[in-house]
């Protein structure tokens, strides 16, 4: 299909949606599930951007719990990024497969540090380090939080094996829930006939599965998470390590994804990592989208220069207005490869317009920045007491320097100094937890879908996307003022 002239030069503020006869009685009934890639589905169409001021493990966890997904950025060492992914994958699951253990003899001080470091609420104690034979369980309740106990061994406080409820591997989640309820316990270790630890089931997770049936999870009930890799240097090593720790999807994105660098990178990726789900980007044209499709990516990230921290259009004149870019790539791909609309979302309504023009999901940067879950400290202005956090483009001078500048490594240092800034750093107001922001955006999206007369995002896309212009009203300058000036 060819791009309709009505989309040329257009972006979000150029259209309103023509309301259709409403069918749903309550907007809470509107389903938001969508395709992230050719093979992965998520519970709602929002993705946290792979930026160092947006997504590390805390954001990725929150996104998956709300039904979306976060992509952990790559401006850190391979080990650090893999640890962030592992933190998300370990945080929830039907069964924790390799529960963290400490050996008998560990001090309470060491145990408390371990709990803090790994963000867990109880620890399995093994007889000898590395042997994996269960000796006991040190739960939150067992820990003496008072001063003066730091040097005492965990052995004195844990519940010993003889008094623990344990079950063999292979127990069903329902059966485990019954055991935990009958014994009023929160953790059920799974051990084989020689007491070797094979897993751990926690009440917290079982409750989660009941309360949040929509959250984004893999077949083992662990939260879904993605991670970014580059297209040069050690990117294959990075990719292999991220897969090893359980990343569900990798994102290979560079500023200009329609390029030879990208071709070589994707070919090398497929040759060494096979068919791991791979999102490629960024592109903004039909030719760019077909190029990535032919290279076999599983989803395509679309957006050249719309991002809030982005200066590409200002510095180079390269770019495509974002709604045109989404439409143009959809016209080339139709539903063969899902499109991720990346960047430029300023109002909640933009999310629906991106989906109505052809995107299957939407990547957000600045909308999720300034929150507790975004990396970085809260800065308080000493004069006004206003609280702020940093949001910055990944090619802002500060981000490039921090990610690449290593005085010990001349090649990296030269790359840092030679990278032209196409991004900028800004301070954004501190906004508390991202959960309330996600709930607001998804609430508005549900309302938008009910204005479209549909019961689900999937149905709305099926109905609207093939003939999007029939549903969109182009705005005059006066209509834009009437709509947005308040
Ligand atoms: P929003 O508007 O949601 O955009 O904050 C997030 C997206 O912006 C892109 N990004 C950049 N683009 N220079 C750019 O040209 C940069 O330094 C930069 N940093 C981030 C990226 O696609 C992100 O998802």
Coordinates of C-alpha atoms and ligand atoms in Angstrom, one line a residue:
X1 CA 0.0 0.0 0.0
X2 CA 1.2 3.5 -0.8
X3 CA 1.4 6.3 1.8
X4 CA -1.7 8.5 1.6
X5 CA -0.9 12.2 0.8
X6 CA -3.0 13.2 3.8
X7 CA -0.2 11.9 6.1
X8 CA 2.7 13.8 4.4
X9 CA 4.4 16.2 6.8
X10 CA 2.0 15.3 9.6
X11 CA 2.5 14.6 13.2
X12 CA 0.4 14.1 16.4
X13 CA -1.0 17.6 16.8
X14 CA -2.2 17.6 13.2
X15 CA -5.2 15.3 13.8
X16 CA -8.2 14.6 16.0
X17 CA -10.0 11.3 16.1
X18 CA -13.6 11.3 14.8
X19 CA -15.7 9.7 17.6
X20 CA -17.6 6.5 16.6
X21 CA -20.7 5.0 18.2
X22 CA -19.7 3.7 21.6
X23 CA -20.3 0.0 22.5
X24 CA -18.6 -0.7 25.8
X25 CA -20.4 0.0 29.0
X26 CA -17.3 0.6 31.0
X27 CA -13.9 1.6 29.7
X28 CA -12.3 -0.7 32.3
X29 CA -13.5 -3.6 30.0
X30 CA -11.3 -2.4 27.2
X31 CA -8.5 -4.9 26.5
X32 CA -5.0 -3.5 25.7
X33 CA -3.0 -6.5 24.7
X34 CA -0.8 -6.1 21.6
X35 CA 2.1 -7.6 19.7
X36 CA 5.5 -6.4 20.7
X37 CA 7.4 -8.6 18.1
X38 CA 6.4 -11.2 15.6
X39 CA 6.3 -13.8 18.5
X40 CA 5.9 -11.9 21.8
X41 CA 2.7 -10.4 23.1
X42 CA 2.5 -7.8 25.9
X43 CA -0.5 -6.8 28.0
X44 CA -0.5 -3.1 27.0
X45 CA 1.3 -1.2 24.3
X46 CA 3.8 0.9 26.3
X47 CA 7.6 0.4 26.2
X48 CA 10.1 2.2 28.4
X49 CA 13.0 3.6 26.2
X50 CA 16.5 2.3 26.4
X51 CA 17.9 5.5 27.8
X52 CA 20.2 5.9 30.8
X53 CA 17.8 8.4 32.4
X54 CA 14.8 6.1 31.8
X55 CA 15.3 2.3 32.0
X56 CA 17.2 0.1 34.4
X57 CA 15.8 -2.8 36.4
X58 CA 13.4 -0.7 38.6
X59 CA 11.6 0.8 35.5
X60 CA 11.7 -2.6 33.7
X61 CA 10.0 -4.3 36.6
X62 CA 7.3 -1.6 36.9
X63 CA 6.6 -1.7 33.2
X64 CA 6.2 -5.4 33.1
X65 CA 4.0 -5.5 36.2
X66 CA 1.7 -3.0 34.5
X67 CA 1.6 -5.1 31.3
X68 CA 4.2 -3.3 29.2
X69 CA 8.0 -3.8 28.9
X70 CA 11.2 -1.9 29.6
X71 CA 14.3 -2.0 27.5
X72 CA 17.4 -1.8 29.7
X73 CA 19.9 0.7 28.3
X74 CA 23.4 -0.3 27.3
X75 CA 25.5 2.7 28.5
X76 CA 27.2 0.5 31.1
X77 CA 29.5 -2.5 31.1
X78 CA 28.2 -5.9 29.9
X79 CA 28.4 -7.2 33.5
X80 CA 26.4 -4.3 34.9
X81 CA 23.7 -4.5 32.2
X82 CA 23.4 -8.3 32.6
X83 CA 23.0 -7.8 36.4
X84 CA 20.1 -5.4 35.7
X85 CA 18.4 -7.9 33.5
X86 CA 19.0 -10.7 36.0
X87 CA 17.4 -8.5 38.7
X88 CA 14.2 -8.2 36.7
X89 CA 14.1 -11.9 35.8
X90 CA 14.7 -12.9 39.4
X91 CA 12.1 -10.6 40.9
X92 CA 9.0 -12.7 40.2
X93 CA 8.2 -16.2 38.8
X94 CA 6.0 -19.2 39.3
X95 CA 9.1 -20.8 40.7
X96 CA 12.4 -19.1 41.5
X97 CA 14.7 -21.6 39.8
X98 CA 18.0 -20.7 41.3
X99 CA 17.2 -19.1 44.6
X100 CA 20.0 -17.1 46.2
X101 CA 21.6 -18.8 49.1
X102 CA 24.1 -18.1 51.9
X103 CA 26.1 -20.7 53.8
X104 CA 25.8 -21.5 57.5
X105 CA 28.1 -19.3 59.5
X106 CA 27.3 -16.1 57.6
X107 CA 26.9 -13.2 59.9
X108 CA 23.6 -11.2 60.3
X109 CA 25.5 -8.1 59.0
X110 CA 26.5 -10.0 55.8
X111 CA 23.0 -11.4 55.4
X112 CA 21.4 -7.9 55.7
X113 CA 23.8 -6.5 53.1
X114 CA 22.9 -9.4 50.8
X115 CA 19.2 -8.8 51.3
X116 CA 19.6 -5.1 50.4
X117 CA 21.9 -5.8 47.5
X118 CA 19.5 -8.3 45.9
X119 CA 16.2 -6.7 47.0
X120 CA 14.9 -10.0 48.5
X121 CA 12.9 -10.7 51.7
X122 CA 14.3 -14.0 52.9
X123 CA 17.3 -16.2 52.2
X124 CA 17.8 -19.9 51.9
X125 CA 20.7 -21.1 54.0
X126 CA 22.8 -23.9 52.6
X127 CA 25.1 -26.2 54.6
X128 CA 28.3 -25.4 52.8
X129 CA 29.0 -22.6 50.3
X130 CA 28.1 -23.8 46.8
X131 CA 26.8 -27.3 47.9
X132 CA 23.2 -26.2 47.5
X133 CA 22.1 -28.5 50.4
X134 CA 19.3 -26.8 52.4
X135 CA 20.1 -26.1 56.1
X136 CA 17.4 -23.6 56.8
X137 CA 15.5 -20.4 55.9
X138 CA 16.2 -17.0 57.2
X139 CA 13.0 -15.1 56.6
X140 CA 12.3 -11.4 57.3
X141 CA 10.6 -12.3 60.5
X142 CA 13.7 -14.3 61.7
X143 CA 16.1 -11.4 61.3
X144 CA 17.1 -9.4 64.4
X145 CA 16.8 -5.9 63.0
X146 CA 17.9 -4.5 66.4
X147 CA 21.5 -3.2 66.8
X148 CA 24.1 -5.5 68.4
X149 CA 23.4 -8.7 66.4
X150 CA 25.6 -8.0 63.4
X151 CA 28.4 -10.4 64.3
X152 CA 26.1 -13.4 65.2
X153 CA 25.7 -16.2 62.7
X154 CA 22.5 -16.7 60.8
X155 CA 22.4 -20.3 62.2
X156 CA 21.1 -18.9 65.5
X157 CA 18.1 -17.2 63.9
X158 CA 17.0 -19.2 60.9
X159 CA 14.3 -21.9 60.9
X160 CA 16.2 -25.1 60.6
X161 CA 15.5 -27.7 57.9
X162 CA 13.8 -30.0 60.4
X163 CA 11.1 -27.4 61.2
X164 CA 10.7 -26.2 57.6
X165 CA 7.8 -27.1 55.2
X166 CA 9.5 -28.2 52.0
X167 CA 8.2 -30.0 49.0
X168 CA 9.7 -32.0 46.1
X169 CA 10.2 -30.3 42.7
X170 CA 7.3 -30.7 40.3
X171 CA 4.6 -29.5 42.8
X172 CA 1.9 -27.5 41.1
X173 CA 1.4 -23.9 41.8
X174 CA -2.1 -24.6 43.2
X175 CA -0.8 -27.3 45.5
X176 CA 2.0 -25.0 46.7
X177 CA -0.5 -22.3 47.4
X178 CA -2.6 -24.7 49.6
X179 CA 0.5 -25.8 51.5
X180 CA 1.5 -22.2 52.1
X181 CA -2.0 -21.2 53.3
X182 CA -2.4 -24.3 55.6
X183 CA 0.9 -23.6 57.2
X184 CA 0.6 -19.8 57.1
X185 CA 4.0 -19.5 55.5
X186 CA 5.3 -17.2 52.8
X187 CA 8.1 -19.2 51.2
X188 CA 8.1 -22.9 50.2
X189 CA 11.6 -24.3 49.3
X190 CA 11.6 -27.2 46.8
X191 CA 14.2 -29.8 47.5
X192 CA 15.1 -33.3 46.1
X193 CA 15.5 -36.5 48.1
X194 CA 19.1 -35.5 49.1
X195 CA 17.9 -32.0 50.3
X196 CA 19.4 -30.2 47.3
X197 CA 17.6 -27.0 46.6
X198 CA 15.8 -27.1 43.2
X199 CA 13.6 -24.0 43.6
X200 CA 11.5 -21.7 45.7
X201 CA 7.9 -20.7 45.5
X202 CA 6.8 -17.4 47.2
X203 CA 3.4 -16.2 48.3
X204 CA 4.2 -12.8 47.0
X205 CA 4.3 -14.2 43.5
X206 CA 1.3 -16.3 43.8
X207 CA -0.7 -13.3 44.9
X208 CA 0.7 -11.3 42.0
X209 CA -0.5 -13.8 39.5
X210 CA -4.0 -13.6 41.0
X211 CA -4.1 -9.8 41.2
X212 CA -2.5 -9.0 37.9
X213 CA -3.4 -11.6 35.3
X214 CA -2.4 -9.1 32.6
X215 CA 1.2 -8.5 33.5
X216 CA 4.0 -9.3 31.0
X217 CA 5.6 -12.6 31.7
X218 CA 7.5 -15.5 30.1
X219 CA 6.4 -19.1 30.2
X220 CA 8.0 -19.5 33.7
X221 CA 6.0 -16.6 35.1
X222 CA 9.0 -14.3 35.2
X223 CA 8.7 -10.6 34.2
X224 CA 9.4 -9.9 30.5
X225 CA 12.3 -7.6 29.9
X226 CA 14.3 -6.4 27.0
X227 CA 17.9 -5.0 26.7
X228 CA 19.7 -2.9 24.2
X229 CA 22.9 -3.8 22.3
X230 CA 24.8 -1.6 19.9
X231 CA 25.8 -2.4 16.4
X232 CA 29.6 -2.3 16.8
X233 CA 32.4 -3.4 19.1
X234 CA 31.5 -6.0 21.6
X235 CA 27.8 -6.1 20.8
X236 CA 27.7 -9.8 20.1
X237 CA 29.4 -10.6 23.3
X238 CA 26.9 -8.3 25.1
X239 CA 24.0 -9.9 23.3
X240 CA 25.1 -13.5 24.3
X241 CA 25.5 -12.5 27.9
X242 CA 22.1 -10.7 28.0
X243 CA 20.5 -13.8 26.6
X244 CA 22.3 -16.0 29.1
X245 CA 20.7 -14.1 32.0
X246 CA 17.3 -14.3 30.4
X247 CA 16.6 -11.1 28.3
X248 CA 13.4 -11.9 26.3
X249 CA 14.1 -9.5 23.5
X250 CA 17.1 -7.5 22.3
X251 CA 17.0 -4.1 20.7
X252 CA 19.7 -3.2 18.2
X253 CA 19.2 0.5 17.6
X254 CA 21.4 3.2 16.2
X255 CA 20.4 6.7 15.1
X256 CA 20.4 5.7 11.4
X257 CA 19.1 2.1 11.2
X258 CA 18.8 2.1 7.4
X259 CA 22.6 1.7 6.9
X260 CA 25.4 -0.7 6.1
X261 CA 26.5 -0.7 9.8
X262 CA 23.1 -2.1 10.6
X263 CA 23.1 -4.7 7.8
X264 CA 26.4 -6.0 9.0
X265 CA 25.4 -6.0 12.7
X266 CA 22.1 -7.9 12.1
X267 CA 23.7 -10.4 9.8
X268 CA 26.4 -11.1 12.4
X269 CA 23.8 -11.2 15.1
X270 CA 21.7 -13.9 13.3
X271 CA 24.8 -15.9 12.4
X272 CA 25.9 -16.1 16.1
X273 CA 22.7 -15.9 18.1
X274 CA 20.1 -17.5 15.8
X275 CA 16.5 -16.4 16.0
X276 CA 16.5 -14.6 19.4
X277 CA 13.7 -12.0 19.2
X278 CA 15.3 -8.9 17.8
X279 CA 13.9 -5.3 17.5
X280 CA 15.8 -3.2 14.9
X281 CA 15.8 0.6 14.4
X282 CA 15.6 3.4 14.0
X283 CA 14.1 4.1 10.7
X284 CA 11.5 6.6 9.5
X285 CA 10.8 5.7 5.9
X286 CA 9.2 2.8 3.9
X287 CA 12.6 1.9 2.4
X288 CA 14.2 1.8 5.8
X289 CA 11.4 -0.4 7.1
X290 CA 11.6 -2.9 4.2
X291 CA 15.4 -2.9 4.6
X292 CA 15.0 -4.1 8.2
X293 CA 12.3 -6.5 7.4
X294 CA 14.5 -8.1 4.7
X295 CA 17.2 -8.5 7.3
X296 CA 14.8 -10.5 9.4
X297 CA 14.1 -8.3 12.5
X298 CA 11.1 -9.2 14.6
X299 CA 9.8 -5.7 15.2
X300 CA 10.9 -2.3 13.8
X301 CA 11.5 0.9 15.8
X302 CA 10.3 4.0 14.0
X303 CA 11.3 7.5 14.8
X304 CA 14.0 9.8 13.3
X305 CA 14.3 12.9 15.5
X306 CA 10.9 13.3 17.3
X307 CA 12.3 12.6 20.8
X308 CA 12.3 15.3 23.4
X309 CA 16.0 14.9 24.2
X310 CA 16.8 14.8 20.5
X311 CA 18.6 17.4 18.3
X312 CA 19.0 15.4 15.1
X313 CA 16.6 17.5 13.1
X314 CA 18.0 20.7 14.4
X315 CA 21.6 19.7 13.7
X316 CA 21.3 17.7 10.5
X317 CA 17.9 18.4 8.9
X318 CA 17.3 14.7 8.8
X319 CA 14.0 13.4 10.0
X320 CA 10.4 12.5 9.2
X321 CA 7.4 13.9 11.0
X322 CA 6.5 11.1 13.4
X323 CA 2.9 10.3 12.3
X324 CA 4.0 10.3 8.6
X325 CA 6.9 8.0 9.6
X326 CA 4.5 5.5 11.4
X327 CA 2.1 5.6 8.5
X328 CA 4.7 5.3 5.8
X329 CA 6.4 2.3 7.5
X330 CA 3.0 0.7 8.1
X331 CA 2.0 1.1 4.4
X332 CA 5.2 -0.7 3.5
X333 CA 4.9 -3.5 6.1
X334 CA 1.2 -3.7 6.9
X335 CA 0.9 -6.3 9.7
X336 CA 4.0 -8.4 8.6
X337 CA 6.3 -6.9 11.2
X338 CA 5.0 -5.0 14.3
X339 CA 6.0 -1.3 14.4
X340 CA 7.1 0.4 17.6
X341 CA 6.5 4.2 17.4
X342 CA 9.5 5.6 19.2
X343 CA 9.7 9.2 20.5
X344 CA 7.7 12.4 20.4
X345 CA 4.8 11.4 22.6
X346 CA 3.9 14.5 24.6
X347 CA 0.2 14.0 25.5
X348 CA -1.6 10.8 26.3
X349 CA -3.7 11.2 23.2
X350 CA -0.6 10.8 21.0
X351 CA -0.3 7.1 22.1
X352 CA -3.7 6.4 20.5
X353 CA -2.9 8.3 17.3
X354 CA 0.3 6.3 16.9
X355 CA -1.6 3.1 17.2
X356 CA -4.4 4.3 14.9
X357 CA -1.8 5.2 12.2
X358 CA -0.2 1.7 12.3
X359 CA 2.1 1.2 15.3
X360 CA 1.5 -1.9 17.5
X361 CA 3.2 -0.3 20.5
X362 CA 4.8 3.0 21.6
X363 CA 8.1 3.7 23.2
X364 CA 8.3 6.4 25.8
X365 CA 11.2 8.3 27.1
X366 CA 10.4 11.7 28.7
X367 CA 6.9 10.7 29.7
X368 CA 8.4 8.2 32.1
X369 CA 11.3 10.3 33.2
X370 CA 11.5 12.2 36.5
X371 CA 9.9 9.2 38.3
X372 CA 11.2 7.1 41.2
X373 CA 11.8 4.2 38.9
X374 CA 13.9 6.2 36.4
X375 CA 17.7 6.1 37.2
X376 CA 19.3 9.1 38.7
X377 CA 18.9 11.2 41.9
X378 CA 16.3 13.7 42.8
X379 CA 17.8 17.2 42.8
X380 CA 16.3 19.8 45.0
X381 CA 16.6 23.4 44.1
X382 CA 17.9 25.1 47.3
X383 CA 16.0 28.3 46.6
X384 CA 12.6 27.1 45.5
X385 CA 12.7 23.5 47.0
X386 CA 11.5 22.3 43.6
X387 CA 12.5 18.6 43.1
X388 CA 13.8 17.6 39.7
X389 CA 15.5 14.7 37.9
X390 CA 17.7 14.7 34.8
X391 CA 16.3 13.5 31.4
X392 CA 18.8 13.4 28.6
X393 CA 19.2 12.2 25.0
X394 CA 21.6 9.3 24.6
X395 CA 23.8 11.3 22.3
X396 CA 23.8 14.3 24.6
X397 CA 27.4 15.4 25.4
X398 CA 27.1 14.3 29.0
X399 CA 25.6 10.8 28.2
X400 CA 28.2 10.2 25.5
X401 CA 31.1 11.2 27.8
X402 CA 29.9 9.0 30.7
X403 CA 29.2 6.0 28.5
X404 CA 32.4 6.1 26.4
X405 CA 35.0 8.2 28.1
X406 CA 37.6 6.0 29.6
X407 CA 41.0 7.6 29.9
X408 CA 42.6 4.1 30.0
X409 CA 41.0 3.2 26.7
X410 CA 42.3 5.5 23.9
X411 CA 40.0 4.1 21.2
X412 CA 36.9 4.6 23.3
X413 CA 38.0 8.1 24.5
X414 CA 38.6 9.1 20.8
X415 CA 35.1 7.8 19.9
X416 CA 33.5 9.8 22.8
X417 CA 35.2 13.0 21.7
X418 CA 34.4 12.4 18.0
X419 CA 30.6 11.7 18.5
X420 CA 28.7 14.8 17.6
X421 CA 26.0 15.7 20.0
X422 CA 22.5 15.0 18.6
X423 CA 20.9 15.0 22.0
X424 CA 20.5 17.3 24.9
X425 CA 20.1 17.2 28.7
X426 CA 17.2 18.8 30.5
X427 CA 15.8 18.8 34.1
X428 CA 12.3 17.5 34.5
X429 CA 10.0 17.8 37.5
X430 CA 10.2 14.9 40.0
X431 CA 6.9 13.1 39.6
X432 CA 6.8 10.2 42.1
X433 CA 6.1 6.6 41.0
X434 CA 5.7 5.8 37.4
X435 CA 2.8 3.5 38.2
X436 CA 0.3 6.3 38.5
X437 CA 1.6 7.7 35.2
X438 CA 1.2 4.4 33.4
X439 CA -2.3 4.0 34.9
X440 CA -3.3 7.4 33.7
X441 CA -2.0 6.8 30.1
X442 CA -3.6 3.4 29.9
X443 CA -6.9 4.8 31.3
X444 CA -6.9 7.5 28.6
X445 CA -6.1 4.9 26.0
X446 CA -9.0 2.8 27.1
X447 CA -11.3 5.9 26.8
X448 CA -9.9 6.6 23.3
X449 CA -10.7 3.1 22.2
X450 CA -14.2 3.3 23.6
X451 CA -14.6 6.6 21.6
X452 CA -13.6 4.6 18.6
X453 CA -16.5 2.2 19.3
X454 CA -14.3 -0.8 20.1
X455 CA -13.8 -3.2 22.9
X456 CA -10.1 -3.9 22.5
X457 CA -7.0 -2.3 21.1
X458 CA -6.7 -5.3 18.7
X459 CA -10.2 -4.7 17.3
X460 CA -9.6 -1.0 17.1
X461 CA -6.4 -1.4 15.1
X462 CA -8.0 -4.0 12.8
X463 CA -10.9 -1.6 12.1
X464 CA -9.1 1.8 11.9
X465 CA -5.5 1.2 10.7
X466 CA -6.3 0.0 7.1
X467 CA -8.3 3.2 6.5
X468 CA -6.9 5.5 9.1
X469 CA -7.6 8.8 7.3
X470 CA -11.3 8.0 7.3
X471 CA -11.1 8.3 11.1
X472 CA -8.8 11.2 11.4
X473 CA -9.7 14.9 11.1
X474 CA -6.9 17.2 9.9
X475 CA -6.8 20.3 12.0
X476 CA -6.7 23.9 10.9
X477 CA -4.6 26.3 13.0
X478 CA -7.8 27.6 14.6
X479 CA -9.0 24.0 15.4
X480 CA -5.6 23.3 16.9
X481 CA -5.9 26.3 19.2
X482 CA -9.4 25.3 20.1
X483 CA -8.2 21.8 20.9
X484 CA -4.9 22.4 22.8
X485 CA -4.8 26.0 24.2
X486 CA -6.1 26.0 27.7
Ligands
LIG1 P1 10.7 10.9 24.0 O1 10.1 12.0 23.2 O2 9.7 9.8 24.4 O3 11.7 10.1 23.1 O4 11.5 11.4 25.1 C1 12.5 9.0 23.4 C2 13.3 8.5 22.3 O5 14.2 9.5 21.9 C3 15.3 8.9 21.1 N1 16.6 9.5 21.6 C4 17.4 10.3 20.9 N2 17.3 10.7 19.7 N3 19.3 11.9 19.9 C5 18.3 11.5 19.2 O6 18.2 11.9 18.0 C6 19.5 11.5 21.2 O7 20.4 11.8 21.9 C7 18.5 10.6 21.7 N4 18.3 9.9 22.9 C8 17.1 9.3 22.8 C9 15.2 7.4 21.4 O8 14.7 6.8 20.2 C10 14.2 7.3 22.5 O9 13.5 6.1 22.6

